[in-house]
Every structure is written in structure tokens, then in C-alpha cells.
Short mmCIF file of C-alpha atoms and ligand atoms in Angstrom, two decimals:
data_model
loop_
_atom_site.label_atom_id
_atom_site.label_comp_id
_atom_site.label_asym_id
_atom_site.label_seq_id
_atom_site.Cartn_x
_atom_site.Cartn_y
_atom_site.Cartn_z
CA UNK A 1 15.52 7.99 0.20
CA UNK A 2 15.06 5.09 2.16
CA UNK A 3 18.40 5.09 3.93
CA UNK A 4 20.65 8.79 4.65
CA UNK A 5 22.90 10.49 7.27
CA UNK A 6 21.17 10.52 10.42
CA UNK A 7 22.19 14.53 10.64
CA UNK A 8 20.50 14.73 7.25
CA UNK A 9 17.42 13.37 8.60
CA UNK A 10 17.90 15.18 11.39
CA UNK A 11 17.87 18.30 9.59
CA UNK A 12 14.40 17.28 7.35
CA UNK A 13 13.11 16.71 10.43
CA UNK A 14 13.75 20.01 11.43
CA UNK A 15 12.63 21.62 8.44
CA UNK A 16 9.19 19.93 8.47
CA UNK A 17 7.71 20.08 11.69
CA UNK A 18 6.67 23.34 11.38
CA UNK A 19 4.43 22.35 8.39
CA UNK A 20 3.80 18.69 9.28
CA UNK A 21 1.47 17.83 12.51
CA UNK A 22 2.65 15.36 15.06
CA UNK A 23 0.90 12.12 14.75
CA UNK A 24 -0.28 10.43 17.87
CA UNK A 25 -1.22 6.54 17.73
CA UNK A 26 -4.90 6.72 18.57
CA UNK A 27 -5.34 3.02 18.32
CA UNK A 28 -3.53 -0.70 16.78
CA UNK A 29 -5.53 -3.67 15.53
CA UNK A 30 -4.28 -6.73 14.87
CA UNK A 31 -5.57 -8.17 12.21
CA UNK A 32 -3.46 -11.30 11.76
CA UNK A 33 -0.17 -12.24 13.44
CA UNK A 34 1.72 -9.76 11.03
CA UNK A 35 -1.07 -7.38 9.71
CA UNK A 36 -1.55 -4.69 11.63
CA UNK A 37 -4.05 -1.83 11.36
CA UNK A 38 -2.68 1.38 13.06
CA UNK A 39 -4.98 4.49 13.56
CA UNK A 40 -3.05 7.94 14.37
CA UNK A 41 -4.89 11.10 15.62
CA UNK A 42 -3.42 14.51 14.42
CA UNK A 43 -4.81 17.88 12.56
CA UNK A 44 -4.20 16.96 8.93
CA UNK A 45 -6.85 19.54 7.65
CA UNK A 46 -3.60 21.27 5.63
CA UNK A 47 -2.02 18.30 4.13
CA UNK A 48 -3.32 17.05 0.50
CA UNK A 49 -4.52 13.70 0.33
CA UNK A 50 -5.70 11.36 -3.00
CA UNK A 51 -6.53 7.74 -3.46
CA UNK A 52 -3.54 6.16 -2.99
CA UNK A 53 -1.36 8.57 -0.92
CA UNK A 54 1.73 7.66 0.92
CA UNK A 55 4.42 8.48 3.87
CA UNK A 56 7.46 8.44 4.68
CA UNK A 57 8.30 7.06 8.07
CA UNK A 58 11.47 7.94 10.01
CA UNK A 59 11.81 4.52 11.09
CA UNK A 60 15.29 4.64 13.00
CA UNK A 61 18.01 7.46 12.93
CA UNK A 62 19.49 6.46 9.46
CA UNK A 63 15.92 4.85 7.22
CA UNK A 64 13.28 5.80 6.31
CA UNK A 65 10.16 3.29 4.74
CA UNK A 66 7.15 4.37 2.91
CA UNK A 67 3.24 3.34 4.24
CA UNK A 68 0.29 3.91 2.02
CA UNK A 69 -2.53 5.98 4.18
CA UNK A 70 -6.02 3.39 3.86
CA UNK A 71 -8.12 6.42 5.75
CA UNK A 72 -8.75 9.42 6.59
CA UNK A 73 -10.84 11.93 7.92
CA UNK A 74 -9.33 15.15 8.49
CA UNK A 75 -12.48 15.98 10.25
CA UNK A 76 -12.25 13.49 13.32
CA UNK A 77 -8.33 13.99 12.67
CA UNK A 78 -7.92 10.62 11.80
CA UNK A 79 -5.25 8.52 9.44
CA UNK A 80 -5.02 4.98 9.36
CA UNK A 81 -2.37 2.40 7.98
CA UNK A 82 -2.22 -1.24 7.34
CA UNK A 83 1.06 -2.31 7.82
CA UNK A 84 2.77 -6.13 7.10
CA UNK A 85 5.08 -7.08 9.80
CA UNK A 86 7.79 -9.03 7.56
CA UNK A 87 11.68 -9.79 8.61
CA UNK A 88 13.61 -7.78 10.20
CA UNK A 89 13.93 -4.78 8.71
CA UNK A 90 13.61 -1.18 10.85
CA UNK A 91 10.21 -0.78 8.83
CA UNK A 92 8.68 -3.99 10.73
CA UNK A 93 10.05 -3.53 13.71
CA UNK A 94 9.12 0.68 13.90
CA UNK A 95 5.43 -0.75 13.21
CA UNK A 96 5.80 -3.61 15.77
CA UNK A 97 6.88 -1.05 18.66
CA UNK A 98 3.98 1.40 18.12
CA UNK A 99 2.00 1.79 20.90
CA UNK A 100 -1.47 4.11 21.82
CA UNK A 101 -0.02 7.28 22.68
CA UNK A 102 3.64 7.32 20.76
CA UNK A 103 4.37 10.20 18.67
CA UNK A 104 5.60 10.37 15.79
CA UNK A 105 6.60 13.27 12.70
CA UNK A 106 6.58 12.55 9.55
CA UNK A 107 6.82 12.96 5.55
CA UNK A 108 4.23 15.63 3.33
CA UNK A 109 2.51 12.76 1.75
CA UNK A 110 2.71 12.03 -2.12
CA UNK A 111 0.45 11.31 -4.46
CA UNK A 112 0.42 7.71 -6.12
CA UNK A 113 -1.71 8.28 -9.36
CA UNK A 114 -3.52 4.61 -9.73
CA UNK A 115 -6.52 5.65 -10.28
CA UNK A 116 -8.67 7.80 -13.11
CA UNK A 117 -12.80 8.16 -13.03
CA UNK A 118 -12.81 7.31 -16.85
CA UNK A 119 -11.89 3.88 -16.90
CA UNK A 120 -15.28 1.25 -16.44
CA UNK A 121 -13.32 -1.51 -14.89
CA UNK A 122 -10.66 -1.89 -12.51
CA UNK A 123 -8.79 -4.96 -11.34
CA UNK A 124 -6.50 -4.48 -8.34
CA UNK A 125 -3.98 -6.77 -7.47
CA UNK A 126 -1.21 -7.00 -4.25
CA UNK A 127 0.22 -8.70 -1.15
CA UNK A 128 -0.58 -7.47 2.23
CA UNK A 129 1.76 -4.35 2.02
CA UNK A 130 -1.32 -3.60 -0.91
CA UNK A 131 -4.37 -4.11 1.28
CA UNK A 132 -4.21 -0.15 2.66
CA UNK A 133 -3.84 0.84 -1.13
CA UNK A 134 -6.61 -1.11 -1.68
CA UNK A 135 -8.54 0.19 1.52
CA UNK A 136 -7.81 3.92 -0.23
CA UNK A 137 -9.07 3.03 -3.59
CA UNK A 138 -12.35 1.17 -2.34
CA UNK A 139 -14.44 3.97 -1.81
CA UNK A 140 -13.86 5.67 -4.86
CA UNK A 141 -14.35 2.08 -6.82
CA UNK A 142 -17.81 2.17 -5.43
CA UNK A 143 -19.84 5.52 -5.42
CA UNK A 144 -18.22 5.71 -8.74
CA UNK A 145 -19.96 2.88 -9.83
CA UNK A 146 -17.16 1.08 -11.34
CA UNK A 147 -17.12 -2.75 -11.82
CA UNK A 148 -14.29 -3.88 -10.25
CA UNK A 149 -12.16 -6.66 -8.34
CA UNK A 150 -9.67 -7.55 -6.08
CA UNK A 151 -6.96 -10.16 -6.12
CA UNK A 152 -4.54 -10.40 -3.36
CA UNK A 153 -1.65 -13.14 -3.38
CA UNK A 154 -1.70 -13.79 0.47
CA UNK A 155 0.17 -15.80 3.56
CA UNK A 156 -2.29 -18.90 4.24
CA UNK A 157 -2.50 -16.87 7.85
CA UNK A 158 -3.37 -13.53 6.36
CA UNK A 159 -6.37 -14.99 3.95
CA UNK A 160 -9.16 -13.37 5.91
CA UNK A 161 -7.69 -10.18 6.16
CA UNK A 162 -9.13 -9.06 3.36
CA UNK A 163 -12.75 -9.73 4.65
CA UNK A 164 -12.11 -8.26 7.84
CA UNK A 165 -11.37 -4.76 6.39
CA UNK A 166 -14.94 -5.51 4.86
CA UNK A 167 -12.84 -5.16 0.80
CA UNK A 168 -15.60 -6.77 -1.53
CA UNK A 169 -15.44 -8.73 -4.61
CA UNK A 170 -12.04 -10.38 -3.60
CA UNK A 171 -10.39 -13.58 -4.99
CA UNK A 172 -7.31 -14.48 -2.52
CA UNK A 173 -4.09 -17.02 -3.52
CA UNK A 174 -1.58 -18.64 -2.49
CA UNK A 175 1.73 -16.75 -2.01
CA UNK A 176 3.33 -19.44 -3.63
CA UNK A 177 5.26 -17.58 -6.71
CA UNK A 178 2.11 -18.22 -9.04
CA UNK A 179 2.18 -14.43 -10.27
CA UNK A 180 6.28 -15.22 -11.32
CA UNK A 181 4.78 -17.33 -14.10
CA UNK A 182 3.46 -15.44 -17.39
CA UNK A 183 1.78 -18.39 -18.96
CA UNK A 184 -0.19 -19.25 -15.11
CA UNK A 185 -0.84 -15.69 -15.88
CA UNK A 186 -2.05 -15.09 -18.60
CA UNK A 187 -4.67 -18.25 -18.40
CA UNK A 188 -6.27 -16.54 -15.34
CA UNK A 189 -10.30 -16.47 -16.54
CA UNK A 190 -10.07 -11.98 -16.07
CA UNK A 191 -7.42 -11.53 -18.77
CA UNK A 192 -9.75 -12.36 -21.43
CA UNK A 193 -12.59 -10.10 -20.17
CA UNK A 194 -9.89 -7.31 -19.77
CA UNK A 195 -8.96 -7.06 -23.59
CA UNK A 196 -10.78 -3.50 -23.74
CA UNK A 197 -9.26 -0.18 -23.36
CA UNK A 198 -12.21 0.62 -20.94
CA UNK A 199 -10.18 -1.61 -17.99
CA UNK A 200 -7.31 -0.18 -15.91
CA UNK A 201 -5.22 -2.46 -13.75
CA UNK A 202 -3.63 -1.41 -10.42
CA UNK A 203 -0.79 -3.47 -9.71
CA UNK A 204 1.35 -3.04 -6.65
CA UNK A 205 3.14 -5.14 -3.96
CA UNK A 206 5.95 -7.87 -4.71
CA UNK A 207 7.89 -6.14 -7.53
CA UNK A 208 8.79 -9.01 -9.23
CA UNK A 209 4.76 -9.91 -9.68
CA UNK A 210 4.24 -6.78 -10.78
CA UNK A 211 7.01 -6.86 -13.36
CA UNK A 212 5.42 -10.18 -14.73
CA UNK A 213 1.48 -9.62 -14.11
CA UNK A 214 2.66 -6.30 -15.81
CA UNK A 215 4.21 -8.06 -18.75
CA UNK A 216 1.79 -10.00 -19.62
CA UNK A 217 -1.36 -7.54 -19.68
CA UNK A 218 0.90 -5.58 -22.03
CA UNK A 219 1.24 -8.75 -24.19
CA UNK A 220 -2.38 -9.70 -23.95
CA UNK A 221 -4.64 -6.42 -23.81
CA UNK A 222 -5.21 -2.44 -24.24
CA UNK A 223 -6.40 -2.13 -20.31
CA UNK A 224 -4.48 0.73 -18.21
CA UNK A 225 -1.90 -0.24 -16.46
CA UNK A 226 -1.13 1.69 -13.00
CA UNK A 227 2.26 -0.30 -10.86
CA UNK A 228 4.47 0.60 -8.66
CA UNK A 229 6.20 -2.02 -6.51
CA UNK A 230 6.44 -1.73 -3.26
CA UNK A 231 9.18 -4.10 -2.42
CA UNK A 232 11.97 -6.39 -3.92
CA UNK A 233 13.61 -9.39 -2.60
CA UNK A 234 16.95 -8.55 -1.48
CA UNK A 235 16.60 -5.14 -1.53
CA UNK A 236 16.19 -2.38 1.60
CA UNK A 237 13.48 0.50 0.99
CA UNK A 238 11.71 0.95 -2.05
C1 FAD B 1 4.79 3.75 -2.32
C2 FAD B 1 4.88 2.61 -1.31
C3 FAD B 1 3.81 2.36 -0.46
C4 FAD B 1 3.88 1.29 0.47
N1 FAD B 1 2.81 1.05 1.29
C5 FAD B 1 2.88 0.04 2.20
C6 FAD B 1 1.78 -0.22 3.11
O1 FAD B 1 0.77 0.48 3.12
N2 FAD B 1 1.92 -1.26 3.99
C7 FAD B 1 3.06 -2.04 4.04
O2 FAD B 1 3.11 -2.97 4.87
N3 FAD B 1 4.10 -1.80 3.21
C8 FAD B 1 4.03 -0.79 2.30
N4 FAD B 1 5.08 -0.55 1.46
C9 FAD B 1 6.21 -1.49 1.50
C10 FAD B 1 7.21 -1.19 2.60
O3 FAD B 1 7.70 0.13 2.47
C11 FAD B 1 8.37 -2.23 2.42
O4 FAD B 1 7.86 -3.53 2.67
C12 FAD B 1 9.57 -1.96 3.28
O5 FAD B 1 10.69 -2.61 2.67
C13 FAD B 1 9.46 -2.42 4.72
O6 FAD B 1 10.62 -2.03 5.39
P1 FAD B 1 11.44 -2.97 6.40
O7 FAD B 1 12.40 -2.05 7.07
O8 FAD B 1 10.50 -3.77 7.24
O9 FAD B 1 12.23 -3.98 5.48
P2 FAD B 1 13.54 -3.65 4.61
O10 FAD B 1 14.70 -3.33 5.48
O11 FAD B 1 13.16 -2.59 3.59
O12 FAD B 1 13.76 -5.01 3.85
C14 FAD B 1 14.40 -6.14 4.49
C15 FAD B 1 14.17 -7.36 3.62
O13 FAD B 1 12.81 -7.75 3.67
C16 FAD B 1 12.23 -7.82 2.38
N5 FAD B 1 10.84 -7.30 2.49
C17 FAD B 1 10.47 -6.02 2.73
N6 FAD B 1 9.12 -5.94 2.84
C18 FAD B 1 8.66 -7.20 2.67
C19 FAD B 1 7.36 -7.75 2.66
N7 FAD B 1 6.26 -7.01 2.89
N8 FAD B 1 7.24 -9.09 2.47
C20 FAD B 1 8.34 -9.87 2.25
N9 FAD B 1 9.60 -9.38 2.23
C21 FAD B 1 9.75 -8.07 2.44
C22 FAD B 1 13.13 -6.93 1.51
O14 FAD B 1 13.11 -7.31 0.18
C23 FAD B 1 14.49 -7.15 2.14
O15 FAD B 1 15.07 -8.32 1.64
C24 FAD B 1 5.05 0.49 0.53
C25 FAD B 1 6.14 0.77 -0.33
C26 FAD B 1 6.04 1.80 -1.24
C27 FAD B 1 7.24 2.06 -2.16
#
């Protein structure tokens, strides 16, 4: 629901913060121009988390946008997001306002299945509104034991994001439109090794380069395919 009545959301509100806790910004990061890590203190020992979990955010009386959780630890009450500052959309500028100390209520979270312990070998791909997912899923990839790699289509400015949130194994490009193109695609060097049914590809971010990337390891192998698209040109909310 990513736009309503503001007395609707008014009346959700209502309705959930008895069951929700109030989150307080605890700390922000910048970790490019328009990546932005954002920490929030709260008591989130009741609320069920998995890999992959997001939020709804009331952004402004009338929208509401959705935010993958990278962390947590409901022990030192914390929950982090990484957030993309892009346009000018409520989302970005609800994001761009937070400061230490602002409160804020919001959604239960929900569960974004992308992830299953069977599978040997994972390839992740996204834009920056897919580095918390990717954040989420890291820790699992690795006491797991899973091989597995990143690729992130990126900004030239927010390249080195992914190394500063420490995400391994990473191969970063252009944001140029490359993953638009089935036949650049499909002669990436991975799609080969990924024939096998033991692979499972998370694919989230752009929706249109999920639609194609999507496509294409349909055409080409058996791997697992996890998407969800997290935004579309044109379009407000996903
Ligand atoms: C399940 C889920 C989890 C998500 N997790 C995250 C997350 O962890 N971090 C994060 O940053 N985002 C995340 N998103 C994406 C985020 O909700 C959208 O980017 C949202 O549209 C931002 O709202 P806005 O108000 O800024 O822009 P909107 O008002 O929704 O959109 C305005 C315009 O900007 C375009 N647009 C929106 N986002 C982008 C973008 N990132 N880059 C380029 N153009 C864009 C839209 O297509 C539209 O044309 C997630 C989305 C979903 C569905």
C-alpha cells in the first residue's frame, strides 16, 4: 500500500503501536553522497525477523515505502537500514531528514523468502536499494558455508560502498542499462557455471533488470530463482 488516506494511515497507526516499539535513530552513516546507513535503537525482542525482512515506513501523511532491515540484534536493541537517496520521492526525502534522536513507528516486518540452506551456490545481484538485502543475507551465506557472489550494478560514486559494508566476493558495474540486454546477459562468464539445480539466484533492485537477468537464467539454466523488484521507472512505491 504504498500510497492511502491519511485517516487510514492514521488509523493503522493507531492500531499498531501497541504491538510495534517506537524506533529511535541511534545513529546515520554516510556512506556515499546518497547511501546512507541508518541505525535505530528500540526493543524488538517480540517482532520476527528472517534473512531478508522488510518495513514499511510511514514516510509522509498519505505514503508509505518499504526498507529491507541489513541488522539486527534484538539484544543491544538494534536495527539497521541502508537506504539510497534517489529523486524526489517522500521515501528519499523521509531518509534524508532523519536525524539521531527522531522517532519513528512503524510496519510488523515481512518476510522476503530469498533464501533456502539447501542450495550450494548463491549469486546475488542488485542496485544500492539491494546492498541491505545483501547485508541480511551475508551472514547466513557464510557460516553456512555456501559458495557464493555478489554483483551489484552501481552509480560510479557508490562503487565502494560495497567494500565499506565489508560484503565479500563482489564484482561491481556500471549502471549503464547492461542488465536490460539478454544476450550481454547471458555471455556473463557465471551463467555457464550456474547450469546446475544446486545454484539459487537472488535477484532484486531495478525491476526491469530483474525481469531480464530473470529471463534469461530461465532460458539458460535449472538454478533457483528468488526476485522481487524493488522499484520501477515511472512508478511510485513498490
Ligand atoms: C521489499 C522491498 C524492499 C526494499 N528495500 C530497500 C532498501 O533496503 N533500501 C532502499 O534504498 N530501497 C529499498 N526498496 C526500494 C524503495 O522502497 C523504493 O526505491 C522507493 O520507491 C523509494 O521511495 P521514494 O519515495 O524515494 O520514491 P518514489 O516516490 O517511490 O518514486 C519516485 C520516482 O523515483 C524512481 N525511483 C524510486 N527509487 C529509485 C531508486 N532507488 N533509484 C532510481 N529511481 C528510483 C521511481 O521509479 C519513480 O519514478 C525496497 C523496496 C521493496 C519493494
Amino acid at each position: 500500500m504504498p500510497s492511502a488516506p491519511k485517516w487510514l494511515f492514521d488509523v493503522v497507526e493507531r492500531l499498531l503501536l501497541p504491538k510495534i516499539p517506537l524506533m529511535e535513530v541511534s545513529i546515520v552513516e554516510q556512506l556515499s553522497p546518497s547511501v546512507k546507513r541508518i541505525q535505530f535503537k528500540g526493543a524488538f525482542e517480540t517482532l520476527q525477523f528472517q534473512v531478508g525482512s522488510y518495513l514499511d515506513f510511514r514516510v509522509s501523511g498519505t505514503e508509505a515505502r518499504r526498507y529491507t532491515i541489513s541488522y539486527i540484534d534484538p539484544q543491544k536493541e538494534i536495527l539497521e537500514f541502508i537506504v539510497h537517496l534517489h529523486g524526489e520521492g517522500p521515501g528519499r526525502w523521509f531518509m534524508d531528514r532523519l536525524k539521531i534522536g527522531n522517532k519513528t513507528v512503524v510496519s510488523a516486518p515481512r518476510a522476503h523468502k530469498c533464501y533456502e540452506k539447501s542450495f550450494k551456490k548463491y549469486l546475488v545481484f542488485g542496485d544500492e536499494t539491494s546492498l541491505a538485502l545483501a547485508c541480511s543475507l551475508l551472514p547466513a551465506l557464510v557460516s553456512n558455508n555456501h559458495e557464493f557472489s555478489f554483483y551489484f550494478e552501481l552509480a560510479q560514486a557508490n562503487q565502494d560502498v560495497p567494500e565499506l559494508l565489508g560484503i565479500p566476493n563482489c564484482t561491481v558495474f556500471a549502471k549503464n542499462g547492461s542488465f536490460h540486454n539478454e544476450k550481454w546477459i547471458s555471455n556473463l562468464p557465471f551463467m555457464e557455471s550456474s547450469a546446475s539445480n544446486d545454484t539459487a539466484f537472488v535477484l532484486t533492485g531495478n525491476a526491469k533488470s530483474v525481469q531480464v537477468f530473470k529471463k534469461v537464467i530461465k532460458a539458460n539454466t535449472k538454478a533457483k530463482i528468488f526476485s522481487q523488484g524493488y522499484w520501477l521507472e515511472g512508478k511510485k512505491g513498490l
